[in-house]
Amino acid sequence: MARVVLALGAWATVGYGWIRLQRQAGGGPVATMQQAIDWARSSWWALPAFLVAGVARPLVLFPATVLTVAAGMLFGPVVGFAAAVVAGNGSALLAYGVGRLLGPSGLSDAGPAEAGAAAGGVGGAGALSAWTSRLRANSFEAVLLMRLLFLPYDAVNYAAGFLRVRWRPFLAATALGSLPGTLAFVLAGSSLERLDGADLRIDPAAVVASAVVLVASLVLARVLRRRTAAAAAPDAG
C-alpha cells in the first residue's frame, strides 16, 4: 500500500509540474514542445534532456507521437531515430511498471498454458475477457500487433503492466513493433522546421518516406492479424 501511495504522489507531482510548464508556455502540449525545442536547439544538454523527458513522458500522458516528431526536428533522422527508440522503450517500461504496481496483486504471472483459464475465470466471458486471455497467453504476438496497428501507446503499456503480462515478451514486441512508427514520425519531424505551423518548411522526400513506412506497417499488421486468426481457428474448432 505504501508503494502505491508513493507512486501516486510522484505521479501527481510530475503532473502538477507539467501543468505549470504548459501555463508558462501559454498553450497546450504542442506549444509547450515547440518552446522546449526552441530552448534546446544546438544546446549540449538537448540529447540527455530529451531522453529524460521521453522516459518520463507517460507520467503526464504527453502524446508520444509529438515527442517522436520533436526528436526528428532536434537531432535529424539518424540520431533522432536512435534517441526516440531509447526514450520510447524506456517510457514503455516505466508505464508498464506503474501499471504493474497498481494492478491486482492476486493476478499471477501466468504462462502461456494457464493464462487463458486465469483470464476467463477472473474477467468472465465476452470480448474483454477474450482480449485479456489472448494478451496474457500470446504476449509477444498480441503486443506486436497492437504496436503495428498504432493503438494508443501508453494505454497498451499501462494495460500490459496492470494485467501482469510477462515483461520480456512485452519489451521485445514493443521494441520491434514500434520501429516502423518511430521511423515514420522521426522522418516527418526531420522535414519540419516548427510544430506550430509558423515558418512551415517541408522536405517532400522525408514526408514520402514517412508515408511509405506507415503504410508498410499497416500492411504488415494486417498480414500478422490474418495469420494469427488462421492459427487460432483450429484451436477454436
Coordinates of N, CA and C in Angstrom, one line a residue:
M1 N 0.8 -1.2 0.0 CA 0.0 0.0 0.0 C 0.9 1.3 0.0
A2 N 2.0 1.2 0.8 CA 2.8 2.4 0.8 C 3.5 2.7 -0.5
R3 N 3.8 1.6 -1.3 CA 4.4 1.8 -2.6 C 3.4 2.5 -3.6
V4 N 2.1 2.1 -3.4 CA 1.1 2.7 -4.3 C 0.9 4.1 -4.0
V5 N 0.9 4.5 -2.7 CA 0.7 5.9 -2.3 C 1.9 6.7 -2.8
L6 N 3.1 6.1 -2.6 CA 4.3 6.8 -3.1 C 4.3 7.1 -4.6
A7 N 3.8 6.0 -5.4 CA 3.8 6.2 -6.8 C 2.7 7.2 -7.2
L8 N 1.6 7.2 -6.6 CA 0.6 8.2 -6.9 C 1.0 9.6 -6.5
G9 N 1.7 9.7 -5.4 CA 2.3 11.0 -5.0 C 3.3 11.6 -6.0
A10 N 4.2 10.7 -6.5 CA 5.1 11.1 -7.5 C 4.4 11.5 -8.8
W11 N 3.4 10.7 -9.2 CA 2.7 10.9 -10.4 C 2.0 12.3 -10.3
A12 N 1.4 12.6 -9.2 CA 0.7 13.9 -9.0 C 1.7 15.1 -9.1
T13 N 2.9 14.9 -8.5 CA 3.9 15.9 -8.5 C 4.4 16.2 -9.9
V14 N 4.7 15.2 -10.7 CA 5.1 15.4 -12.1 C 4.0 16.0 -12.9
G15 N 2.7 15.6 -12.7 CA 1.6 16.1 -13.4 C 1.4 17.6 -13.1
Y16 N 1.6 18.0 -11.9 CA 1.4 19.4 -11.5 C 2.5 20.2 -12.1
G17 N 3.8 19.7 -12.1 CA 4.8 20.4 -12.8 C 4.6 20.6 -14.3
W18 N 4.0 19.6 -14.9 CA 3.7 19.7 -16.4 C 2.7 20.7 -16.6
I19 N 1.6 20.8 -15.8 CA 0.6 21.8 -16.0 C 1.1 23.2 -15.8
R20 N 2.0 23.4 -14.8 CA 2.7 24.7 -14.7 C 3.5 25.1 -15.9
L21 N 4.2 24.1 -16.4 CA 5.0 24.3 -17.6 C 4.2 24.7 -18.8
Q22 N 3.0 24.1 -19.0 CA 2.2 24.4 -20.1 C 1.6 25.8 -19.9
R23 N 1.3 26.2 -18.7 CA 0.8 27.5 -18.5 C 1.8 28.6 -18.8
Q24 N 3.0 28.3 -18.4 CA 4.1 29.3 -18.7 C 4.3 29.4 -20.2
A25 N 4.1 28.3 -21.0 CA 4.3 28.3 -22.4 C 3.1 29.0 -23.1
G26 N 2.0 29.1 -22.4 CA 0.9 29.8 -22.9 C 0.1 29.0 -23.9
G27 N 0.1 27.7 -23.8 CA -0.6 26.8 -24.8 C -0.7 25.4 -24.3
G28 N -1.0 24.5 -25.3 CA -1.2 23.1 -25.0 C 0.1 22.4 -25.2
P29 N 0.0 21.0 -25.3 CA 1.3 20.2 -25.5 C 2.1 20.6 -26.7
V30 N 1.5 21.0 -27.8 CA 2.3 21.3 -29.0 C 3.1 22.6 -28.8
A31 N 2.4 23.6 -28.2 CA 3.1 24.9 -28.0 C 4.2 24.7 -26.9
T32 N 4.0 23.9 -25.9 CA 5.0 23.6 -24.9 C 6.2 22.9 -25.5
M33 N 5.9 21.9 -26.4 CA 7.0 21.2 -27.0 C 7.8 22.1 -28.0
Q34 N 7.1 23.0 -28.7 CA 7.8 23.9 -29.6 C 8.7 24.9 -28.8
Q35 N 8.2 25.3 -27.6 CA 9.1 26.2 -26.8 C 10.3 25.4 -26.3
A36 N 10.1 24.1 -25.9 CA 11.2 23.3 -25.4 C 12.2 23.1 -26.6
I37 N 11.7 22.9 -27.8 CA 12.6 22.7 -28.9 C 13.4 24.0 -29.2
D38 N 12.8 25.1 -29.1 CA 13.5 26.4 -29.3 C 14.6 26.6 -28.2
W39 N 14.3 26.2 -27.0 CA 15.3 26.3 -26.0 C 16.5 25.3 -26.2
A40 N 16.2 24.1 -26.7 CA 17.2 23.1 -26.8 C 18.0 23.1 -28.0
R41 N 17.6 23.7 -29.1 CA 18.3 23.7 -30.3 C 19.8 24.1 -30.1
S42 N 20.7 23.2 -30.6 CA 22.2 23.5 -30.6 C 22.7 23.5 -29.2
S43 N 22.0 23.0 -28.2 CA 22.5 23.0 -26.8 C 23.1 21.6 -26.5
W44 N 24.1 21.6 -25.7 CA 24.8 20.4 -25.4 C 23.9 19.4 -24.6
W45 N 23.0 20.0 -23.8 CA 22.1 19.2 -22.9 C 20.9 18.7 -23.6
A46 N 20.7 19.0 -24.9 CA 19.5 18.7 -25.6 C 19.2 17.2 -25.6
L47 N 20.2 16.4 -25.9 CA 20.0 14.9 -26.0 C 19.7 14.3 -24.7
P48 N 20.5 14.5 -23.6 CA 20.1 13.9 -22.3 C 18.8 14.4 -21.8
A49 N 18.5 15.7 -22.0 CA 17.2 16.2 -21.6 C 16.1 15.6 -22.3
F50 N 16.3 15.3 -23.6 CA 15.2 14.7 -24.4 C 15.0 13.2 -23.9
L51 N 16.1 12.5 -23.6 CA 15.9 11.1 -23.1 C 15.2 11.1 -21.8
V52 N 15.5 12.0 -20.9 CA 14.9 12.1 -19.6 C 13.4 12.4 -19.7
A53 N 13.1 13.4 -20.6 CA 11.7 13.8 -20.8 C 10.9 12.7 -21.5
G54 N 11.6 12.0 -22.4 CA 11.0 10.9 -23.2 C 10.6 9.7 -22.3
V55 N 11.5 9.4 -21.4 CA 11.2 8.3 -20.4 C 10.1 8.6 -19.5
A56 N 10.1 9.9 -19.0 CA 9.1 10.3 -18.0 C 7.8 10.7 -18.7
R57 N 7.7 10.8 -20.0 CA 6.5 11.3 -20.7 C 5.2 10.6 -20.3
P58 N 5.1 9.3 -20.1 CA 3.8 8.7 -19.8 C 3.2 9.1 -18.5
L59 N 4.0 9.7 -17.6 CA 3.5 10.1 -16.3 C 2.6 11.3 -16.5
V60 N 2.8 12.1 -17.5 CA 1.9 13.2 -17.8 C 1.0 13.0 -19.0
L61 N 1.1 11.8 -19.6 CA 0.3 11.4 -20.8 C 0.5 12.4 -21.9
F62 N 1.7 12.8 -22.1 CA 2.1 13.7 -23.2 C 2.1 12.8 -24.5
P63 N 1.5 13.2 -25.6 CA 1.5 12.4 -26.8 C 2.8 11.9 -27.3
A64 N 3.0 10.6 -27.4 CA 4.2 10.0 -27.8 C 4.6 10.4 -29.2
T65 N 3.6 10.6 -30.1 CA 3.9 11.0 -31.5 C 4.5 12.4 -31.5
V66 N 4.1 13.3 -30.7 CA 4.6 14.7 -30.7 C 6.1 14.6 -30.3
L67 N 6.4 13.9 -29.3 CA 7.8 13.8 -28.8 C 8.7 13.1 -29.9
T68 N 8.2 12.1 -30.6 CA 8.9 11.4 -31.6 C 9.2 12.4 -32.8
V69 N 8.2 13.2 -33.2 CA 8.4 14.2 -34.2 C 9.5 15.2 -33.8
A70 N 9.4 15.6 -32.5 CA 10.4 16.5 -32.0 C 11.8 15.9 -32.1
A71 N 12.0 14.6 -31.9 CA 13.3 14.0 -32.0 C 13.9 14.2 -33.4
G72 N 13.0 14.1 -34.4 CA 13.5 14.3 -35.8 C 13.8 15.8 -36.0
M73 N 13.1 16.7 -35.4 CA 13.3 18.1 -35.6 C 14.6 18.5 -34.9
L74 N 14.9 18.0 -33.7 CA 16.1 18.4 -33.0 C 17.4 17.7 -33.4
F75 N 17.3 16.4 -33.8 CA 18.5 15.7 -34.0 C 18.7 15.1 -35.4
G76 N 17.7 15.3 -36.2 CA 17.8 14.7 -37.6 C 17.3 13.3 -37.6
P77 N 17.3 12.7 -38.8 CA 16.8 11.3 -38.9 C 17.5 10.2 -38.3
V78 N 18.9 10.3 -38.2 CA 19.7 9.2 -37.7 C 19.7 9.3 -36.1
V79 N 20.3 10.3 -35.6 CA 20.4 10.5 -34.1 C 19.0 10.6 -33.5
G80 N 18.1 11.3 -34.2 CA 16.7 11.4 -33.8 C 16.0 10.0 -33.6
F81 N 16.2 9.2 -34.6 CA 15.6 7.8 -34.6 C 16.2 7.0 -33.4
A82 N 17.5 7.1 -33.2 CA 18.1 6.4 -32.0 C 17.6 6.9 -30.7
A83 N 17.5 8.2 -30.6 CA 17.0 8.8 -29.3 C 15.6 8.5 -29.1
A84 N 14.8 8.5 -30.1 CA 13.4 8.2 -30.0 C 13.1 6.7 -29.6
V85 N 14.0 5.8 -30.1 CA 13.9 4.4 -29.8 C 14.2 4.2 -28.3
V86 N 15.3 4.8 -27.9 CA 15.7 4.6 -26.4 C 14.6 5.2 -25.5
A87 N 14.2 6.4 -25.8 CA 13.1 7.1 -25.0 C 11.8 6.3 -25.0
G88 N 11.4 5.8 -26.2 CA 10.2 5.1 -26.3 C 10.2 3.8 -25.5
N89 N 11.2 3.0 -25.6 CA 11.3 1.8 -24.9 C 11.4 2.0 -23.4
G90 N 12.2 3.1 -23.0 CA 12.2 3.4 -21.6 C 10.9 3.9 -21.0
S91 N 10.1 4.7 -21.8 CA 8.8 5.1 -21.3 C 7.9 3.9 -21.2
A92 N 8.0 3.0 -22.2 CA 7.1 1.8 -22.1 C 7.3 1.0 -20.9
L93 N 8.6 0.8 -20.5 CA 8.9 0.1 -19.3 C 8.4 0.8 -18.0
L94 N 8.6 2.2 -18.0 CA 8.1 2.9 -16.9 C 6.6 2.8 -16.7
A95 N 5.8 3.0 -17.8 CA 4.4 2.8 -17.7 C 4.0 1.4 -17.4
Y96 N 4.7 0.4 -17.9 CA 4.4 -1.0 -17.6 C 4.6 -1.2 -16.1
G97 N 5.7 -0.6 -15.5 CA 6.0 -0.8 -14.1 C 4.9 -0.1 -13.2
V98 N 4.5 1.1 -13.6 CA 3.4 1.7 -12.9 C 2.1 0.9 -12.9
G99 N 1.8 0.4 -14.1 CA 0.6 -0.4 -14.2 C 0.7 -1.7 -13.4
R100 N 1.8 -2.3 -13.4 CA 2.0 -3.5 -12.6 C 1.9 -3.2 -11.1
L101 N 2.5 -2.0 -10.7 CA 2.4 -1.7 -9.3 C 1.0 -1.4 -8.8
L102 N 0.2 -0.8 -9.7 CA -1.2 -0.5 -9.4 C -2.2 -1.6 -9.7
G103 N -1.7 -2.7 -10.3 CA -2.6 -3.8 -10.7 C -3.0 -4.7 -9.6
P104 N -3.9 -5.6 -9.8 CA -4.3 -6.6 -8.7 C -3.2 -7.5 -8.3
S105 N -2.9 -7.6 -7.1 CA -1.8 -8.4 -6.6 C -2.1 -9.9 -6.7
G106 N -3.4 -10.3 -6.8 CA -3.7 -11.7 -6.8 C -3.6 -12.3 -8.2
L107 N -3.2 -11.4 -9.2 CA -3.1 -11.9 -10.6 C -1.6 -12.4 -10.8
S108 N -1.4 -13.7 -11.0 CA -0.1 -14.2 -11.1 C 0.5 -14.0 -12.5
D109 N 1.8 -14.2 -12.6 CA 2.4 -14.1 -13.9 C 2.2 -15.5 -14.6
A110 N 1.0 -15.6 -15.2 CA 0.6 -16.9 -15.8 C 1.4 -17.1 -17.0
G111 N 1.8 -18.4 -17.3 CA 2.5 -18.8 -18.5 C 1.5 -19.0 -19.6
P112 N 1.9 -19.3 -20.8 CA 1.0 -19.4 -22.0 C 0.0 -20.5 -21.8
A113 N 0.3 -21.5 -21.1 CA -0.6 -22.7 -20.9 C -1.8 -22.3 -20.0
E114 N -1.5 -21.5 -19.0 CA -2.6 -21.3 -18.0 C -3.2 -19.9 -18.0
A115 N -2.7 -19.0 -18.9 CA -3.1 -17.7 -18.9 C -4.6 -17.6 -19.3
G116 N -5.0 -18.4 -20.3 CA -6.3 -18.3 -20.8 C -7.4 -18.6 -19.8
A117 N -7.1 -19.7 -19.0 CA -8.0 -20.1 -18.0 C -8.1 -19.0 -16.9
A118 N -6.9 -18.4 -16.5 CA -6.9 -17.4 -15.5 C -7.7 -16.2 -15.9
A119 N -7.5 -15.7 -17.1 CA -8.2 -14.6 -17.5 C -9.7 -14.8 -17.6
G120 N -10.1 -16.0 -18.1 CA -11.5 -16.3 -18.3 C -12.2 -16.4 -16.9
G121 N -11.5 -16.9 -15.9 CA -12.1 -17.1 -14.6 C -12.2 -15.8 -13.9
V122 N -11.3 -14.8 -14.1 CA -11.4 -13.6 -13.4 C -12.3 -12.6 -14.1
G123 N -12.2 -12.5 -15.4 CA -12.9 -11.5 -16.1 C -14.3 -11.9 -16.6
G124 N -14.6 -13.2 -16.7 CA -15.8 -13.7 -17.2 C -15.7 -13.8 -18.7
A125 N -16.9 -14.0 -19.3 CA -17.0 -14.2 -20.8 C -17.0 -12.8 -21.5
G126 N -16.9 -12.8 -22.8 CA -17.1 -11.6 -23.6 C -15.8 -11.2 -24.2
A127 N -15.9 -10.1 -24.9 CA -14.7 -9.6 -25.7 C -13.6 -9.2 -24.8
L128 N -13.9 -8.5 -23.7 CA -12.8 -8.1 -22.8 C -12.0 -9.3 -22.3
S129 N -12.7 -10.3 -21.8 CA -12.1 -11.5 -21.3 C -11.3 -12.2 -22.4
A130 N -11.8 -12.3 -23.6 CA -11.0 -12.9 -24.7 C -9.8 -12.1 -25.0
W131 N -9.9 -10.8 -25.0 CA -8.7 -10.0 -25.3 C -7.7 -10.1 -24.2
T132 N -8.1 -10.1 -22.9 CA -7.2 -10.3 -21.8 C -6.5 -11.7 -21.9
S133 N -7.3 -12.7 -22.2 CA -6.7 -14.0 -22.3 C -5.7 -14.1 -23.4
R134 N -6.0 -13.5 -24.5 CA -5.0 -13.5 -25.7 C -3.8 -12.7 -25.3
L135 N -3.9 -11.6 -24.7 CA -2.8 -10.7 -24.3 C -1.8 -11.5 -23.4
R136 N -2.4 -12.2 -22.5 CA -1.5 -12.9 -21.5 C -1.0 -14.2 -22.0
A137 N -1.7 -14.9 -22.8 CA -1.3 -16.2 -23.3 C -0.3 -16.1 -24.5
N138 N -0.5 -15.0 -25.3 CA 0.3 -14.8 -26.5 C 0.9 -13.4 -26.5
S139 N 1.6 -13.1 -25.5 CA 2.0 -11.7 -25.2 C 2.8 -11.1 -26.3
F140 N 3.8 -11.8 -26.9 CA 4.6 -11.2 -27.9 C 3.8 -10.9 -29.1
E141 N 3.0 -11.8 -29.6 CA 2.2 -11.6 -30.8 C 1.1 -10.5 -30.6
A142 N 0.5 -10.5 -29.5 CA -0.6 -9.6 -29.2 C 0.0 -8.1 -29.1
V143 N 1.1 -8.0 -28.4 CA 1.7 -6.6 -28.2 C 2.2 -6.2 -29.5
L144 N 2.9 -7.1 -30.3 CA 3.4 -6.7 -31.6 C 2.3 -6.2 -32.5
L145 N 1.2 -6.9 -32.5 CA 0.1 -6.5 -33.4 C -0.4 -5.1 -33.0
M146 N -0.6 -4.9 -31.7 CA -1.1 -3.6 -31.2 C -0.1 -2.4 -31.5
R147 N 1.2 -2.7 -31.5 CA 2.2 -1.7 -31.9 C 2.1 -1.4 -33.4
L148 N 2.0 -2.4 -34.2 CA 1.9 -2.2 -35.6 C 0.6 -1.5 -36.1
L149 N -0.5 -1.7 -35.2 CA -1.7 -1.0 -35.5 C -1.8 0.4 -34.9
F150 N -0.7 0.8 -34.3 CA -0.7 2.2 -33.7 C -1.8 2.4 -32.7
L151 N -2.1 1.4 -31.9 CA -3.0 1.6 -30.8 C -2.4 2.5 -29.7
P152 N -3.2 3.2 -28.9 CA -2.6 4.2 -28.0 C -1.5 3.6 -27.2
Y153 N -0.3 4.3 -27.4 CA 1.0 3.7 -26.8 C 0.9 3.5 -25.3
D154 N 0.5 4.6 -24.6 CA 0.6 4.5 -23.2 C -0.5 3.5 -22.6
A155 N -1.7 3.5 -23.3 CA -2.8 2.6 -22.8 C -2.3 1.2 -22.9
V156 N -1.6 0.8 -24.0 CA -1.1 -0.6 -24.1 C -0.1 -0.8 -23.0
N157 N 0.8 0.1 -22.7 CA 1.8 -0.1 -21.7 C 1.2 -0.3 -20.3
Y158 N 0.3 0.6 -19.9 CA -0.3 0.5 -18.6 C -1.1 -0.8 -18.5
A159 N -1.9 -1.1 -19.5 CA -2.7 -2.3 -19.5 C -1.8 -3.6 -19.4
A160 N -0.7 -3.6 -20.1 CA 0.2 -4.8 -20.0 C 0.7 -4.9 -18.6
G161 N 1.1 -3.8 -18.0 CA 1.6 -3.9 -16.6 C 0.5 -4.3 -15.6
F162 N -0.7 -3.7 -15.8 CA -1.8 -3.9 -14.9 C -2.2 -5.4 -15.0
L163 N -2.2 -6.0 -16.2 CA -2.6 -7.4 -16.3 C -1.4 -8.4 -16.1
R164 N -0.3 -7.8 -15.7 CA 0.9 -8.6 -15.4 C 1.3 -9.5 -16.6
V165 N 1.3 -8.9 -17.8 CA 1.9 -9.5 -19.0 C 3.4 -9.7 -18.7
R166 N 4.0 -10.8 -19.1 CA 5.4 -11.1 -18.9 C 6.2 -10.0 -19.5
W167 N 7.2 -9.4 -18.8 CA 7.9 -8.2 -19.3 C 8.8 -8.5 -20.4
R168 N 9.4 -9.7 -20.5 CA 10.3 -9.9 -21.6 C 9.7 -9.9 -23.0
P169 N 8.6 -10.7 -23.2 CA 7.9 -10.6 -24.5 C 7.3 -9.2 -24.7
F170 N 6.8 -8.6 -23.7 CA 6.3 -7.2 -23.8 C 7.3 -6.3 -24.4
L171 N 8.5 -6.3 -23.8 CA 9.5 -5.3 -24.2 C 10.0 -5.7 -25.6
A172 N 10.2 -7.0 -25.9 CA 10.7 -7.4 -27.2 C 9.7 -7.0 -28.3
A173 N 8.4 -7.2 -28.0 CA 7.4 -6.8 -29.0 C 7.3 -5.3 -29.2
T174 N 7.4 -4.6 -28.1 CA 7.4 -3.1 -28.1 C 8.6 -2.6 -28.9
A175 N 9.8 -3.1 -28.6 CA 11.0 -2.7 -29.3 C 10.9 -2.9 -30.8
L176 N 10.4 -4.1 -31.2 CA 10.3 -4.4 -32.6 C 9.1 -3.8 -33.3
G177 N 7.9 -3.8 -32.7 CA 6.7 -3.3 -33.3 C 6.7 -1.8 -33.4
S178 N 7.4 -1.1 -32.5 CA 7.4 0.4 -32.6 C 8.4 1.0 -33.6
L179 N 9.2 0.1 -34.1 CA 10.3 0.7 -35.1 C 9.7 1.4 -36.3
P180 N 8.7 0.8 -37.0 CA 8.1 1.4 -38.2 C 7.5 2.8 -37.8
G181 N 6.7 2.8 -36.8 CA 6.0 4.1 -36.4 C 7.1 5.1 -36.0
T182 N 8.0 4.7 -35.2 CA 9.1 5.6 -34.7 C 9.8 6.2 -35.9
L183 N 10.2 5.4 -36.8 CA 10.9 5.8 -38.0 C 10.1 6.8 -38.8
A184 N 8.8 6.5 -39.0 CA 7.9 7.3 -39.8 C 7.8 8.7 -39.2
F185 N 7.6 8.8 -37.9 CA 7.4 10.1 -37.2 C 8.7 10.9 -37.1
V186 N 9.8 10.2 -36.9 CA 11.1 10.9 -36.9 C 11.4 11.5 -38.3
L187 N 11.1 10.7 -39.3 CA 11.3 11.3 -40.7 C 10.4 12.5 -40.9
A188 N 9.2 12.4 -40.5 CA 8.3 13.5 -40.6 C 8.8 14.7 -39.8
G189 N 9.3 14.5 -38.6 CA 9.9 15.6 -37.8 C 11.1 16.2 -38.5
S190 N 11.9 15.4 -39.1 CA 13.1 15.9 -39.7 C 12.8 16.8 -40.9
S191 N 11.6 16.7 -41.4 CA 11.2 17.5 -42.6 C 10.6 18.8 -42.2
L192 N 10.4 19.0 -40.8 CA 9.7 20.2 -40.4 C 10.7 21.2 -39.7
E193 N 10.3 22.5 -39.7 CA 11.1 23.5 -39.0 C 10.4 23.8 -37.7
R194 N 9.1 23.8 -37.6 CA 8.3 24.1 -36.4 C 7.1 23.2 -36.3
L195 N 6.6 23.0 -35.1 CA 5.4 22.2 -34.8 C 4.2 23.1 -34.9
D196 N 4.3 24.4 -34.7 CA 3.1 25.3 -34.5 C 2.7 25.8 -35.9
G197 N 3.3 25.4 -37.0 CA 2.9 25.9 -38.3 C 3.5 27.2 -38.8
A198 N 4.2 27.9 -37.9 CA 4.9 29.1 -38.3 C 6.1 28.8 -39.1
D199 N 6.4 29.6 -40.1 CA 7.6 29.3 -41.0 C 7.6 27.9 -41.4
L200 N 6.5 27.4 -42.0 CA 6.4 26.0 -42.3 C 7.3 25.7 -43.5
R201 N 8.2 24.7 -43.3 CA 9.0 24.2 -44.4 C 9.0 22.7 -44.3
I202 N 8.7 22.0 -45.5 CA 8.6 20.6 -45.5 C 9.5 20.0 -46.5
D203 N 10.2 18.9 -46.1 CA 11.1 18.2 -47.0 C 10.2 17.1 -47.7
P204 N 9.9 17.2 -49.0 CA 9.0 16.2 -49.6 C 9.5 14.8 -49.5
A205 N 10.8 14.6 -49.7 CA 11.4 13.3 -49.7 C 11.2 12.6 -48.3
A206 N 11.3 13.3 -47.2 CA 11.2 12.8 -45.9 C 9.7 12.5 -45.7
V207 N 8.8 13.3 -46.2 CA 7.4 13.1 -46.0 C 6.9 11.8 -46.8
V208 N 7.4 11.6 -48.0 CA 7.1 10.4 -48.7 C 7.6 9.2 -48.1
A209 N 8.9 9.3 -47.6 CA 9.5 8.1 -46.9 C 8.7 7.8 -45.6
S210 N 8.2 8.8 -44.9 CA 7.4 8.6 -43.7 C 6.1 7.9 -44.1
A211 N 5.4 8.3 -45.1 CA 4.2 7.7 -45.5 C 4.4 6.3 -46.0
V212 N 5.4 6.0 -46.7 CA 5.7 4.6 -47.1 C 5.9 3.7 -45.9
V213 N 6.6 4.2 -44.9 CA 6.8 3.4 -43.7 C 5.5 3.1 -43.0
L214 N 4.7 4.1 -42.8 CA 3.4 4.0 -42.2 C 2.5 2.9 -42.9
V215 N 2.4 3.0 -44.2 CA 1.6 2.1 -45.0 C 2.2 0.7 -44.8
A216 N 3.5 0.5 -44.9 CA 4.1 -0.8 -44.8 C 3.8 -1.4 -43.4
S217 N 3.8 -0.5 -42.4 CA 3.5 -1.0 -41.0 C 2.1 -1.5 -40.9
L218 N 1.1 -0.8 -41.5 CA -0.3 -1.2 -41.5 C -0.5 -2.5 -42.3
V219 N 0.2 -2.6 -43.4 CA 0.1 -3.8 -44.3 C 0.6 -5.0 -43.5
L220 N 1.8 -4.8 -42.8 CA 2.4 -5.9 -42.0 C 1.4 -6.3 -40.9
A221 N 0.8 -5.3 -40.2 CA -0.2 -5.6 -39.2 C -1.3 -6.4 -39.7
R222 N -1.8 -6.1 -40.9 CA -2.9 -6.8 -41.5 C -2.6 -8.3 -41.7
V223 N -1.4 -8.5 -42.3 CA -0.9 -9.8 -42.6 C -0.7 -10.6 -41.3
L224 N -0.2 -10.0 -40.2 CA 0.0 -10.7 -39.0 C -1.3 -11.0 -38.3
R225 N -2.3 -10.1 -38.4 CA -3.6 -10.4 -37.8 C -4.3 -11.5 -38.5
R226 N -4.1 -11.6 -39.8 CA -4.7 -12.7 -40.6 C -4.1 -14.1 -40.2
R227 N -2.7 -14.0 -40.1 CA -2.0 -15.3 -39.7 C -2.4 -15.7 -38.3
T228 N -2.5 -14.7 -37.4 CA -2.9 -15.1 -36.0 C -4.3 -15.6 -36.0
A229 N -5.2 -15.0 -36.7 CA -6.6 -15.6 -36.7 C -6.6 -16.9 -37.4
A230 N -5.9 -17.2 -38.4 CA -5.9 -18.5 -39.0 C -5.3 -19.6 -38.1
A231 N -4.3 -19.2 -37.3 CA -3.6 -20.1 -36.4 C -4.6 -20.4 -35.3
A232 N -5.4 -19.5 -34.9 CA -6.3 -19.7 -33.7 C -7.5 -20.4 -34.1
A233 N -7.9 -20.4 -35.4 CA -9.1 -21.1 -35.9 C -9.2 -22.6 -35.5
P234 N -8.1 -23.4 -35.8 CA -8.2 -24.8 -35.5 C -8.3 -25.0 -34.0
D235 N -7.7 -24.2 -33.1 CA -7.8 -24.4 -31.7 C -9.2 -24.1 -31.3
A236 N -9.9 -23.1 -31.9 CA -11.2 -22.8 -31.5 C -12.2 -23.9 -31.9
G237 N -11.9 -24.5 -33.1 CA -12.7 -25.6 -33.5 C -12.6 -26.8 -32.6

